[in-house]
Short mmCIF file of C-alpha atoms in Angstrom, two decimals:
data_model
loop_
_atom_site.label_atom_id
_atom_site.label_comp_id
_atom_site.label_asym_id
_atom_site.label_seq_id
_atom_site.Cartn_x
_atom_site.Cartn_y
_atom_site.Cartn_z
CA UNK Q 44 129.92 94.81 334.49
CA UNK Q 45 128.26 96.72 337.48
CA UNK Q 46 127.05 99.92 336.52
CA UNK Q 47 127.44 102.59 339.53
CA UNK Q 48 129.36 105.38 338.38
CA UNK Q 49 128.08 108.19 336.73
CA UNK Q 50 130.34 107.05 333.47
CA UNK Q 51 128.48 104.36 332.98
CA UNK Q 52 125.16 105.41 334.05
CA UNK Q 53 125.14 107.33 331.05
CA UNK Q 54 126.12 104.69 328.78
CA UNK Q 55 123.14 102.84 330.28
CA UNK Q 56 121.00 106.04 329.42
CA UNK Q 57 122.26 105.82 325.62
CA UNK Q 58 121.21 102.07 325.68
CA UNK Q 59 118.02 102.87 326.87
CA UNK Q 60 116.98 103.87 323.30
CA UNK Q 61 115.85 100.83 322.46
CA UNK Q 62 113.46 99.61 320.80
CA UNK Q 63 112.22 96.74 322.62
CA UNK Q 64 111.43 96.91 326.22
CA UNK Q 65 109.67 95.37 329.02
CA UNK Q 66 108.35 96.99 332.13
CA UNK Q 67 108.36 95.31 335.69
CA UNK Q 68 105.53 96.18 338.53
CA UNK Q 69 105.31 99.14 340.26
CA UNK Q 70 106.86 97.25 343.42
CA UNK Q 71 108.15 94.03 344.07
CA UNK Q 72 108.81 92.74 347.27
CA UNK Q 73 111.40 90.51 348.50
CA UNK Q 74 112.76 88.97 351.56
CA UNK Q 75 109.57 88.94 353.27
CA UNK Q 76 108.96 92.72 352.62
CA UNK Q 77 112.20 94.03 354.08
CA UNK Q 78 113.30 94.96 350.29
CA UNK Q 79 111.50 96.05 347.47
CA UNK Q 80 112.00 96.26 343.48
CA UNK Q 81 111.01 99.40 341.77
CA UNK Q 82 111.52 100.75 338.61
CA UNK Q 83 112.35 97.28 337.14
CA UNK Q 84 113.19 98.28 333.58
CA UNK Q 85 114.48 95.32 330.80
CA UNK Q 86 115.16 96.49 327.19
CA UNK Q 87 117.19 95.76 323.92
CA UNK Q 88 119.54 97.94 321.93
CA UNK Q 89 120.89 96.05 318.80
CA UNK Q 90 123.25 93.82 321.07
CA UNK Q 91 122.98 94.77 324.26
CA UNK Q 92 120.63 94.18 326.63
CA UNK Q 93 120.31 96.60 329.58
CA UNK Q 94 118.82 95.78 332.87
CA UNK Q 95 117.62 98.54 335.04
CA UNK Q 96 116.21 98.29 339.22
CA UNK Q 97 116.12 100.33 341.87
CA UNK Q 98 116.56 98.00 345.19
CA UNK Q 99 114.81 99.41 348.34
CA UNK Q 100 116.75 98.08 351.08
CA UNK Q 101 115.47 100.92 353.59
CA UNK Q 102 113.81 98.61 355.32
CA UNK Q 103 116.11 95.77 355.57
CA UNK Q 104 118.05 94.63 359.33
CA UNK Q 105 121.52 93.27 358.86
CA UNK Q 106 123.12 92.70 362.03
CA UNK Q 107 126.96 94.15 362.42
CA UNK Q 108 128.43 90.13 361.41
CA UNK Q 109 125.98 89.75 358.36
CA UNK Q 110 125.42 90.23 355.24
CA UNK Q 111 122.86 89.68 352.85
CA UNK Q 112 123.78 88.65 348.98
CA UNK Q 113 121.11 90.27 345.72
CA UNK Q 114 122.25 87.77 342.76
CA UNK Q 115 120.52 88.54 339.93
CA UNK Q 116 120.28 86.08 336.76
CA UNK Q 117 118.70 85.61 333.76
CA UNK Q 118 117.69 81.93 332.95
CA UNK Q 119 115.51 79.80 330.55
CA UNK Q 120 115.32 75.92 329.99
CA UNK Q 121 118.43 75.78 328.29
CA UNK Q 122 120.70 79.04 329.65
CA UNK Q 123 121.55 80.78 332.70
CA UNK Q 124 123.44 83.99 332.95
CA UNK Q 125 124.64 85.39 336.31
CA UNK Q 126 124.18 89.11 336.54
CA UNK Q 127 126.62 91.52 338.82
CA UNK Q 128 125.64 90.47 342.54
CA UNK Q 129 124.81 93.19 344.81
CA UNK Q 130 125.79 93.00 348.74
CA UNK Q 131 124.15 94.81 351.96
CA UNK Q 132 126.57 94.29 354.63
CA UNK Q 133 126.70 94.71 358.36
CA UNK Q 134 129.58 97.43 359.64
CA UNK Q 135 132.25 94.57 361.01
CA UNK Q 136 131.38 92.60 357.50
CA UNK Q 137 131.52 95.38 355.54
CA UNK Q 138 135.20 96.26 357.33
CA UNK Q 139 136.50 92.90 356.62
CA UNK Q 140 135.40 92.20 352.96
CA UNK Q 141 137.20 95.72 352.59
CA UNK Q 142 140.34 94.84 354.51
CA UNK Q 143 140.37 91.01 352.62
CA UNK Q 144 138.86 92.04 349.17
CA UNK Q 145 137.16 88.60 348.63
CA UNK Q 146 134.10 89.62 347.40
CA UNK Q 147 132.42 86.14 345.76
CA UNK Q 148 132.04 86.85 342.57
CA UNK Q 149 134.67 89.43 341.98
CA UNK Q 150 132.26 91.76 340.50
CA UNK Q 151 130.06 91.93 343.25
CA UNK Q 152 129.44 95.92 344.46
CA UNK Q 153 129.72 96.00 348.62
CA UNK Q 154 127.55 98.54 350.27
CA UNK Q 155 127.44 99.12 354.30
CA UNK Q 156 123.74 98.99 355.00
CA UNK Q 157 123.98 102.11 357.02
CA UNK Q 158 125.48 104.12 353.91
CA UNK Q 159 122.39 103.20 351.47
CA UNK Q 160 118.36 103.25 351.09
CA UNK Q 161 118.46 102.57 347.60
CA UNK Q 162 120.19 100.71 345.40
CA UNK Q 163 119.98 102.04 341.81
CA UNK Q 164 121.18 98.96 340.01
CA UNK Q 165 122.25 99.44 336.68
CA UNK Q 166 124.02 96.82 333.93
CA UNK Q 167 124.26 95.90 330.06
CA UNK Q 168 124.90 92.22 328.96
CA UNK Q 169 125.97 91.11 325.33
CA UNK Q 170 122.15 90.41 323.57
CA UNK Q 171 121.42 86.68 322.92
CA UNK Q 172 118.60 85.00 320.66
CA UNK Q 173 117.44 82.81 324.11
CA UNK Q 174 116.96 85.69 326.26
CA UNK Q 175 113.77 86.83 324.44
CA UNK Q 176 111.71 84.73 326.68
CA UNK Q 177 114.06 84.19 329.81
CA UNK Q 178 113.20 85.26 333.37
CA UNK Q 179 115.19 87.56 335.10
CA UNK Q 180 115.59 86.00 338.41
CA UNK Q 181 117.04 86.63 342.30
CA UNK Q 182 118.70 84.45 344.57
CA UNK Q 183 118.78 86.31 348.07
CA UNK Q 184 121.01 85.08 350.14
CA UNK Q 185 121.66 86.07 353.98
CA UNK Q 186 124.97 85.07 355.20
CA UNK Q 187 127.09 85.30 358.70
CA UNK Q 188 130.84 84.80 359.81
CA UNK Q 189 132.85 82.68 358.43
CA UNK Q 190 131.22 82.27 354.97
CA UNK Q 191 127.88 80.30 356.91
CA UNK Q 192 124.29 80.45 354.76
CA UNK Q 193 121.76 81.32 357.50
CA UNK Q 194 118.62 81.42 354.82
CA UNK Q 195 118.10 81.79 350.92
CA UNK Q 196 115.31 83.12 348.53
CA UNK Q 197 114.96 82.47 344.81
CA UNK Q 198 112.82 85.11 343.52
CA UNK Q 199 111.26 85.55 340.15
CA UNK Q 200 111.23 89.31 339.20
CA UNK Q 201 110.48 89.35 335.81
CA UNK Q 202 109.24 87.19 332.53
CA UNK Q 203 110.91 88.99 329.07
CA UNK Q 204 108.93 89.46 325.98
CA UNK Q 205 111.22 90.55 323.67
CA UNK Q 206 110.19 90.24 320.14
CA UNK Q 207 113.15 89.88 317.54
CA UNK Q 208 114.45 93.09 316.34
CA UNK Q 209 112.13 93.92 312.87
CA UNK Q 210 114.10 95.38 309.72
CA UNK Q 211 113.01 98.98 309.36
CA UNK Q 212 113.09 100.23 305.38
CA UNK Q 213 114.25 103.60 304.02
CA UNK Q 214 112.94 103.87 300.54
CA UNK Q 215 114.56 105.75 297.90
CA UNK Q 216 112.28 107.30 295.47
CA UNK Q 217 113.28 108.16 291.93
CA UNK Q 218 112.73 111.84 290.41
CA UNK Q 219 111.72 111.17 286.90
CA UNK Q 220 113.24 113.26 284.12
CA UNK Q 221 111.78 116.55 282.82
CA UNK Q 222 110.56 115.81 279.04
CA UNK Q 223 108.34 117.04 276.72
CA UNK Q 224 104.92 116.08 277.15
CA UNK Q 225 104.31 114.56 274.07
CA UNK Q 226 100.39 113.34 274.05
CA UNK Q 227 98.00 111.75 271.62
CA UNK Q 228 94.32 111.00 271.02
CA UNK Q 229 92.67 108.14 268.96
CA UNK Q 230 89.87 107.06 267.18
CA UNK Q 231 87.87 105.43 263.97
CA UNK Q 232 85.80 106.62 261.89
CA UNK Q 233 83.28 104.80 259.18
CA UNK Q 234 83.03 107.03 256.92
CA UNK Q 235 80.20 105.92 253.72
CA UNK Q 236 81.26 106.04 250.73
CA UNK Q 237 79.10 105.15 247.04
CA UNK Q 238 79.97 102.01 245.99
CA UNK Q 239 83.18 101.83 243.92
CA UNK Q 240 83.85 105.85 244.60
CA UNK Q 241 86.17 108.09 246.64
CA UNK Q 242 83.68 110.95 247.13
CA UNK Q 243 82.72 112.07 250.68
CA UNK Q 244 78.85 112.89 250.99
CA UNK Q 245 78.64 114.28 254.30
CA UNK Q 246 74.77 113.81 254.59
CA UNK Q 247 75.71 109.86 253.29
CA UNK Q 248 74.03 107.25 255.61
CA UNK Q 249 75.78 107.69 259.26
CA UNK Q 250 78.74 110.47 257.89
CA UNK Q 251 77.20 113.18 260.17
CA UNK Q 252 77.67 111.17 263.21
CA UNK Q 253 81.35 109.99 261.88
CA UNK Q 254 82.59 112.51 260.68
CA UNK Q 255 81.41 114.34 263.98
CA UNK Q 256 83.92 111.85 265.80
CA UNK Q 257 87.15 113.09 264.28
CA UNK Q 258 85.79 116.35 264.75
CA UNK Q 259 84.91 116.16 267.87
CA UNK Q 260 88.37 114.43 268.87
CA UNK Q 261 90.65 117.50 267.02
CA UNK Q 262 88.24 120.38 268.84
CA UNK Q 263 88.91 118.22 272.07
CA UNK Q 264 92.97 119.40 271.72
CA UNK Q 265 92.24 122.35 269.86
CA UNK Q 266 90.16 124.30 272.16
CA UNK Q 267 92.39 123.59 274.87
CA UNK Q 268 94.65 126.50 275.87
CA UNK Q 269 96.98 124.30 277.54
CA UNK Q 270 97.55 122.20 274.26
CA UNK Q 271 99.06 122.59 270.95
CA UNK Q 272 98.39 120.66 267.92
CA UNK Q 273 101.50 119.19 266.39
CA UNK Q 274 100.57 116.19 264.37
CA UNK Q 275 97.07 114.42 262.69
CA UNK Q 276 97.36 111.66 261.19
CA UNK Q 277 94.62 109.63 258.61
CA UNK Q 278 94.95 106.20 257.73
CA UNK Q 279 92.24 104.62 255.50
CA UNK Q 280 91.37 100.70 255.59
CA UNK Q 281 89.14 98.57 252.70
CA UNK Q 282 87.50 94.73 253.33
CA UNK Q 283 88.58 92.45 251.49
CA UNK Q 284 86.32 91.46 248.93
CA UNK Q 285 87.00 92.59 245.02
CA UNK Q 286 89.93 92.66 243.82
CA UNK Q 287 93.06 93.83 245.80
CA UNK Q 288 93.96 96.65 243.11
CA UNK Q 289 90.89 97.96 242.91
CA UNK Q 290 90.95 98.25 247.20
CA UNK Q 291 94.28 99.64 247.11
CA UNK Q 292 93.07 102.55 244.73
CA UNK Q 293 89.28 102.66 246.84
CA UNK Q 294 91.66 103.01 250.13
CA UNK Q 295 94.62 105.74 248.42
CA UNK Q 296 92.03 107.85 247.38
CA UNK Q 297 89.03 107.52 250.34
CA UNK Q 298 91.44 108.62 252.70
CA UNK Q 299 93.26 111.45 250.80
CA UNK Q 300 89.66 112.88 250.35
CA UNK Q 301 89.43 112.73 253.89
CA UNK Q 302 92.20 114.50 254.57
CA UNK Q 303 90.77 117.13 252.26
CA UNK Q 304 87.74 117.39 254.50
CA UNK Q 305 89.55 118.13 257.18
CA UNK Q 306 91.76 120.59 255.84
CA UNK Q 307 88.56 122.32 254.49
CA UNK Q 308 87.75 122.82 258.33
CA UNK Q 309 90.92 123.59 260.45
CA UNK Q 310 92.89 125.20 257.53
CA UNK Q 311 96.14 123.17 259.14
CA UNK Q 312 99.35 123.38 257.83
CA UNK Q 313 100.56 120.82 255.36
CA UNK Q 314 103.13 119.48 257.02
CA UNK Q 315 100.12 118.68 260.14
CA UNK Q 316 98.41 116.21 258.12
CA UNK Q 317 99.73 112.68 257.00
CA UNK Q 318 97.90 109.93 255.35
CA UNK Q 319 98.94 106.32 255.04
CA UNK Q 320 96.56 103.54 253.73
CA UNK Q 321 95.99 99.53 253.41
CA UNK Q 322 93.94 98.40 250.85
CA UNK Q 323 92.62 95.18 252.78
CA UNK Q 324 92.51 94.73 256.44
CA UNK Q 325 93.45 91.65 256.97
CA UNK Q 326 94.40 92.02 260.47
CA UNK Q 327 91.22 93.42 261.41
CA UNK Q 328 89.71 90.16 259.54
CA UNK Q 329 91.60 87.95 261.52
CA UNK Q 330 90.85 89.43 265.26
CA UNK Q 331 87.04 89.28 264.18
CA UNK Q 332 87.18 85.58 263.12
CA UNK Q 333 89.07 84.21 266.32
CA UNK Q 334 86.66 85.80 268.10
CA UNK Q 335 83.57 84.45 266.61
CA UNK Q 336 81.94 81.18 267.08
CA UNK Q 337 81.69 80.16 263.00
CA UNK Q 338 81.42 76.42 262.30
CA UNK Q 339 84.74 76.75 260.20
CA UNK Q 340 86.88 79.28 262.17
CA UNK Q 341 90.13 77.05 262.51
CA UNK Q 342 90.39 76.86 258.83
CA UNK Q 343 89.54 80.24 257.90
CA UNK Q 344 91.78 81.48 260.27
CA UNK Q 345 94.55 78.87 258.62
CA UNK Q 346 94.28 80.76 255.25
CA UNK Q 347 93.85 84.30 256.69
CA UNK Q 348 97.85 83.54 258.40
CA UNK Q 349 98.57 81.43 254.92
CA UNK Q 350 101.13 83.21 252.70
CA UNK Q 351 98.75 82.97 249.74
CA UNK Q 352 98.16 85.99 247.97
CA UNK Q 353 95.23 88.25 248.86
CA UNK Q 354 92.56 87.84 245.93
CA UNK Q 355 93.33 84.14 246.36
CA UNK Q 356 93.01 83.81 249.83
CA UNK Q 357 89.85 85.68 249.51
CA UNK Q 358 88.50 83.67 246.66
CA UNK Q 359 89.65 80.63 248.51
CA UNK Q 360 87.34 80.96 251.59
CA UNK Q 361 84.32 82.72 250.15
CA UNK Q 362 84.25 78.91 247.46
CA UNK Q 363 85.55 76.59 250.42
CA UNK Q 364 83.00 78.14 253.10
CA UNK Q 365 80.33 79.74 251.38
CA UNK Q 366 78.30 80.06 254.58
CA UNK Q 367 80.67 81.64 256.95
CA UNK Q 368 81.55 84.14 254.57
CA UNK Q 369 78.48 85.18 253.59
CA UNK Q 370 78.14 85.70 257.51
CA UNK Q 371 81.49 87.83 257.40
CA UNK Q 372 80.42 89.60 254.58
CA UNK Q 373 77.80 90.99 256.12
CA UNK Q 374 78.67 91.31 259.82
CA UNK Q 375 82.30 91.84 259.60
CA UNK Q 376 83.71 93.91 256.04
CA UNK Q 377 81.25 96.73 256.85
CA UNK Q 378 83.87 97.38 260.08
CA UNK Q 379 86.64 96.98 257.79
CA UNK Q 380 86.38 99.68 255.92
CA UNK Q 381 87.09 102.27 258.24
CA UNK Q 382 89.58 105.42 258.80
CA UNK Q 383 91.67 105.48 262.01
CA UNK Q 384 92.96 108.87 263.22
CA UNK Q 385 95.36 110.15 265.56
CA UNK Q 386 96.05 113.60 266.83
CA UNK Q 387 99.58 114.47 268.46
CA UNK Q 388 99.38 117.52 270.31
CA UNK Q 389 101.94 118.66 273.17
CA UNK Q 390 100.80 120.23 276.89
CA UNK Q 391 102.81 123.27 278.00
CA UNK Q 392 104.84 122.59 281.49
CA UNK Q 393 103.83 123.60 284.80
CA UNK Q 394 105.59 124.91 287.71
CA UNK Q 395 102.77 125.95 290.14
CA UNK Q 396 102.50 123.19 292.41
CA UNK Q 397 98.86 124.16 293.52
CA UNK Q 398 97.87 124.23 290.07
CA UNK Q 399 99.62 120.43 289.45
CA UNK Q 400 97.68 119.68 292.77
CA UNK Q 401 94.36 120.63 290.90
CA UNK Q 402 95.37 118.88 288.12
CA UNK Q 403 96.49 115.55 289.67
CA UNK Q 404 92.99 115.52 290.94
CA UNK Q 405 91.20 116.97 287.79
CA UNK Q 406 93.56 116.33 284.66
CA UNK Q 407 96.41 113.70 284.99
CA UNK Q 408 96.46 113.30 281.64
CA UNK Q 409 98.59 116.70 281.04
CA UNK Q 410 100.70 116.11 283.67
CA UNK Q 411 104.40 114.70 283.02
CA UNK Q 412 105.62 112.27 286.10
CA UNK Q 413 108.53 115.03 286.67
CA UNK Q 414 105.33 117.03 287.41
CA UNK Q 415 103.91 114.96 289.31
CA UNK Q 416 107.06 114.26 291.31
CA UNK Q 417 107.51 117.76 292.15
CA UNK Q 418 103.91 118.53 293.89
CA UNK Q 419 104.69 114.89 296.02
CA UNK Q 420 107.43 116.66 297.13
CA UNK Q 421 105.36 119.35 298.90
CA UNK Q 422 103.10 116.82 300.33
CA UNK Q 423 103.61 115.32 303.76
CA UNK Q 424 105.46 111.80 303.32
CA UNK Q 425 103.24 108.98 303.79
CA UNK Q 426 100.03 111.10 303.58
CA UNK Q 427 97.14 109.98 301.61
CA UNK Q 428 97.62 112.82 299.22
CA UNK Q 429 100.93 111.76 299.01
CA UNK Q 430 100.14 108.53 298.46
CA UNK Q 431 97.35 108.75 295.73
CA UNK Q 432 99.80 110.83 293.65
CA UNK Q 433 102.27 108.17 292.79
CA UNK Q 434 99.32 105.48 292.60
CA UNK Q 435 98.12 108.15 289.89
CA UNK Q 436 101.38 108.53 288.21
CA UNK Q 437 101.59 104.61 287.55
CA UNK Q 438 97.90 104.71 286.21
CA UNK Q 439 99.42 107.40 283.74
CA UNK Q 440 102.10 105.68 282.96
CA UNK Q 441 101.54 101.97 283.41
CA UNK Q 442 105.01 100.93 281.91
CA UNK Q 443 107.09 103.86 282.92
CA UNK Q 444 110.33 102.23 284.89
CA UNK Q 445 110.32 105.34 287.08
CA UNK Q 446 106.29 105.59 287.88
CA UNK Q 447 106.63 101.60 288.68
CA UNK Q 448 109.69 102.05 291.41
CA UNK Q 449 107.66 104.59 293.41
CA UNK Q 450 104.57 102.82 293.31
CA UNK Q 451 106.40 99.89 294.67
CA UNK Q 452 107.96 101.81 297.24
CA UNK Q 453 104.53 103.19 298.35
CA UNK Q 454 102.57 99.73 298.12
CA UNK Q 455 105.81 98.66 300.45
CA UNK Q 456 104.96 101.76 303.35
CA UNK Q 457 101.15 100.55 303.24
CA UNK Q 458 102.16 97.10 303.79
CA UNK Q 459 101.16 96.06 300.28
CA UNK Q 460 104.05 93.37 299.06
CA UNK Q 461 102.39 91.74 296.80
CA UNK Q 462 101.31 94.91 295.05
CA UNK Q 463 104.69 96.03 295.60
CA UNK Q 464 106.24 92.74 293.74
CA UNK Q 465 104.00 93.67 290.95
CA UNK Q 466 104.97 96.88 290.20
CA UNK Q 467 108.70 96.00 290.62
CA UNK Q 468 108.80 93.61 287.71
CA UNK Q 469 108.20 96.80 285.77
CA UNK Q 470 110.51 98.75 287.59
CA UNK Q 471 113.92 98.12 285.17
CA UNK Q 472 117.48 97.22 286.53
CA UNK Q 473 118.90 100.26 288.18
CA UNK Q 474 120.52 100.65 291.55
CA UNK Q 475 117.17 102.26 292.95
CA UNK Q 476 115.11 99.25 291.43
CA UNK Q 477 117.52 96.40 292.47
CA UNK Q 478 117.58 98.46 296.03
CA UNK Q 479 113.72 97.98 296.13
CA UNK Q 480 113.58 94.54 295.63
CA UNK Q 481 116.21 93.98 298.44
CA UNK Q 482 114.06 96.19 300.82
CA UNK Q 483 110.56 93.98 299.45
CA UNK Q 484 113.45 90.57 300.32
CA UNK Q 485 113.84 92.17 303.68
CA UNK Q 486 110.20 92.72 304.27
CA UNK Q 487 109.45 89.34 303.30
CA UNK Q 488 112.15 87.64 305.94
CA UNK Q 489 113.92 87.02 303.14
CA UNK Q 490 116.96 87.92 304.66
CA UNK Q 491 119.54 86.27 302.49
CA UNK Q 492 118.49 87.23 299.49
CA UNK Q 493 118.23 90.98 300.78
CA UNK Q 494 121.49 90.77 301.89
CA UNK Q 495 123.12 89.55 298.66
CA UNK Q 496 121.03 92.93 296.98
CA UNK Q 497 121.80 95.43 299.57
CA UNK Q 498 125.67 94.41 298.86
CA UNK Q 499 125.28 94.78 295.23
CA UNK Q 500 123.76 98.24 295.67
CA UNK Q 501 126.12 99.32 298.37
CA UNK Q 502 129.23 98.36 295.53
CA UNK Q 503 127.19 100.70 293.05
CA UNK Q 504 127.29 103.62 295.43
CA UNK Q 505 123.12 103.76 296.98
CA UNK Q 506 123.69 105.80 299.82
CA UNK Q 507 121.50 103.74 302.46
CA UNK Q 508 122.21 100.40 301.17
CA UNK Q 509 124.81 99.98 304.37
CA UNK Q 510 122.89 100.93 306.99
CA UNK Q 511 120.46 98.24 305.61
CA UNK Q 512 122.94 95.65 305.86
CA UNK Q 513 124.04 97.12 309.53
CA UNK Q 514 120.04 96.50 310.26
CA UNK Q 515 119.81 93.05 308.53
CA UNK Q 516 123.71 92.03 310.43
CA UNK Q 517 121.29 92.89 314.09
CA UNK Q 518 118.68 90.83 312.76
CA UNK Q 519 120.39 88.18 312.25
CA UNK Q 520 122.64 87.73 315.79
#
């Protein structure tokens, strides 16, 4: 198709937002300087090609009974495509190719030489894979009556670089839910006791600096205007050695006096405080033993998991390996006999996005990923402020589905796939997730896969799943 008329001229401007294009010299001349190329302009729209020239033919002599012949092409090894032709014809040739109209090839565009200065050639061509690295070529041909050749030229004009169309993502991020900010701190504490008593002595061997701990831990929440105390809880542990009743009673009543302690100080509610207890720790046993190097740790381990009962377990391995549990006795029960606490407290909300901001920064830990959400969305997309808040939100929330997803989609926009695989095996099953991993498919030239995704999202109603498919359809021509 010739492009000449304004119509189509401004199709051809439309095309021209491409985004692949390649650039010709500032002037190229041809027929021994008589005509020159300017403006030489090759680029790619999804698929189209366009193919843009102005021809100088200003200085060009064509006698009344000649003509000369532009025939553009584009060619590699394997192809050829003919272009429109362009003619410059003498006044008794142009007369007769107007009174015969046998123009060779019928799309060829006649111009009287004395009618034009410029020829502002102008065409689009169906895109093909091979024309990435064609030429785009000239014959020049100068003919006379009666159809005779008097000369040719064949005239490279331009080599095209045109890199394959690359697949450009839209991420969907995912606006957590609003919910209450439920938080809690840990700890244990080895709190002394006499030997076969349930007594606190808070001056006792290293109770000042224990007890301190849970202290220290409840003021931490306490003191905080932003937080409110809603739960503590006390659970007391004994080692194993003596018998198991006699633990059971040491651990009941140890940690109930602890809980008395603490009430002495905060004056909480009754309903705040809740005690549980286990009156050997065998678990704690267990952890400590695979982890040390004693001569018999296989088999002590063996009768730690056995199903025996707990006096004769114990009895079992303190006869059978009198050496390694003298060694536990004194390196390992002492930790045993500890007192783990918790403290549940709740952070109000915030709705002042500067003071998130600060926060994000300062305090992540009272922020909910709704919060967090909401200041992103006053940030500029892309920015590293931007950025660091959802890398912060999946620090906060390592196994949140939601905080996972956006990571991934920011790991993605930095060009971090493999970061961005990583996150998305915590990301769940929904639309937005199984969207991500088509996007990461895409990304990876994985183009089958991402197609078979984007479908499956498109079906489940993800508003940019089709125009990722339109995208991945161009890539693939």
């Amino acid at each position: 198709m010739i492009i000449i008329n304004n119509k189509i001229a401004k199709i051809a401007g439309s095309v021209l937002l491409s985004l692949l294009g390649v650039a010709g010299v500032k002037g190229q001349p041809l027929m021994n300087g008589q005509v020159t190329v300017r403006n030489l302009f090759v680029s790619r729209s999804d698929d189209k090609l366009f193919i843009s020239m102005d021809i100088d033919v200003s200085g060009l002599e064509v006698k009344s009974n000649r003509e000369v012949i532009f025939m553009p092409a584009l060619a590699s090894d394997d192809h050829t495509l003919s272009l429109p032709a362009v003619m410059i014809a003498g006044r008794n040739r142009y007369y007769h190719h107007l009174r015969n109209d046998n123009l060779r090839p019928a799309t060829t565009q006649i111009y009287r030489r004395s009618d034009v200065s410029v020829v502002e050639y102008r065409t689009v061509v169906p895109y093909e894979k091979w024309m990435n690295t064609s030429k785009l070529v000239t014959l020049n041909e100068v003919c006379g009556c009666c159809e005779e050749t008097l000369a040719g030229e064949n005239k490279p004009l331009l080599a095209l670089r045109l890199e394959p169309k690359a697949f450009v993502p839209s991420y969907i991020y995912v606006r957590p839910k609003a919910e209450p900010k439920i938080n809690v701190l840990e700890g244990s504490a080895y709190i002394d006791f006499p030997v076969n008593r349930t007594e606190i002595h808070e001056d006792y061997r290293r109770n000042p600096v224990e007890l301190q701990k849970i202290l220290s831990t409840i003021d931490a929440v306490r003191n905080d205007a932003d937080t409110r105390i809603i739960a503590l809880s006390i659970k007391g542990y004994a080692s194993p050695e003596s018998p198991y009743s006699n633990n059971e009673r040491l651990a009941k009543g140890r940690t109930q006096t602890l809980k008395e302690y603490v009430q002495r100080q905060y004056n909480f509610p009754e309903s705040i405080i809740s005690t549980d207890y286990e009156p050997e720790d065998w678990a704690g046993l267990e952890r400590a033993v695979e982890n040390s190097d004693l001569q018999n740790r296989d088999a002590i381990l063996a009768l730690i998991r056995s199903n025996m009962e707990p006096d004769a377990k114990e009895w079992k391995i303190k006869k059978t390996y009198p050496a390694d549990y003298s060694w536990l006795l004194k390196n390992i029960y002492p930790g045993l006999r500890h007192s783990d606490y918790a403290v549940k407290y709740e952070v109000r909300a915030y709705t002042d996005v500067e003071e998130i901001k600060r926060l994000i920064k300062t305090q992540p830990q009272k922020l909910s990923l709704n919060e967090m959400y909401l200041a992103a969305q006053e940030m500029e997309t892309g920015s590293e402020e931007y950025n660091e808040t959802f890398d912060i939100a999946v620090r906060m929330f390592p196994d949140d589905e939601v905080a996972n997803l956006n990571a991934a989609n920011i790991a993605m926009s930095r060009g971090g796939l493999k970061s961005a695989e990583r996150y998305l095996q915590k990301a769940g099953d929904s639309p937005q997730a199984i969207y991500a991993r088509a996007t990461l498919a895409a990304l990876n030239k994985d183009f089958d896969t991402a197609k078979k995704m984007f479908e499956e999202t498109a079906r489940k109603g993800m508003p940019d799943a089709e125009k990722m498919l339109r995208q991945i359809e161009e890539i693939k021509l």
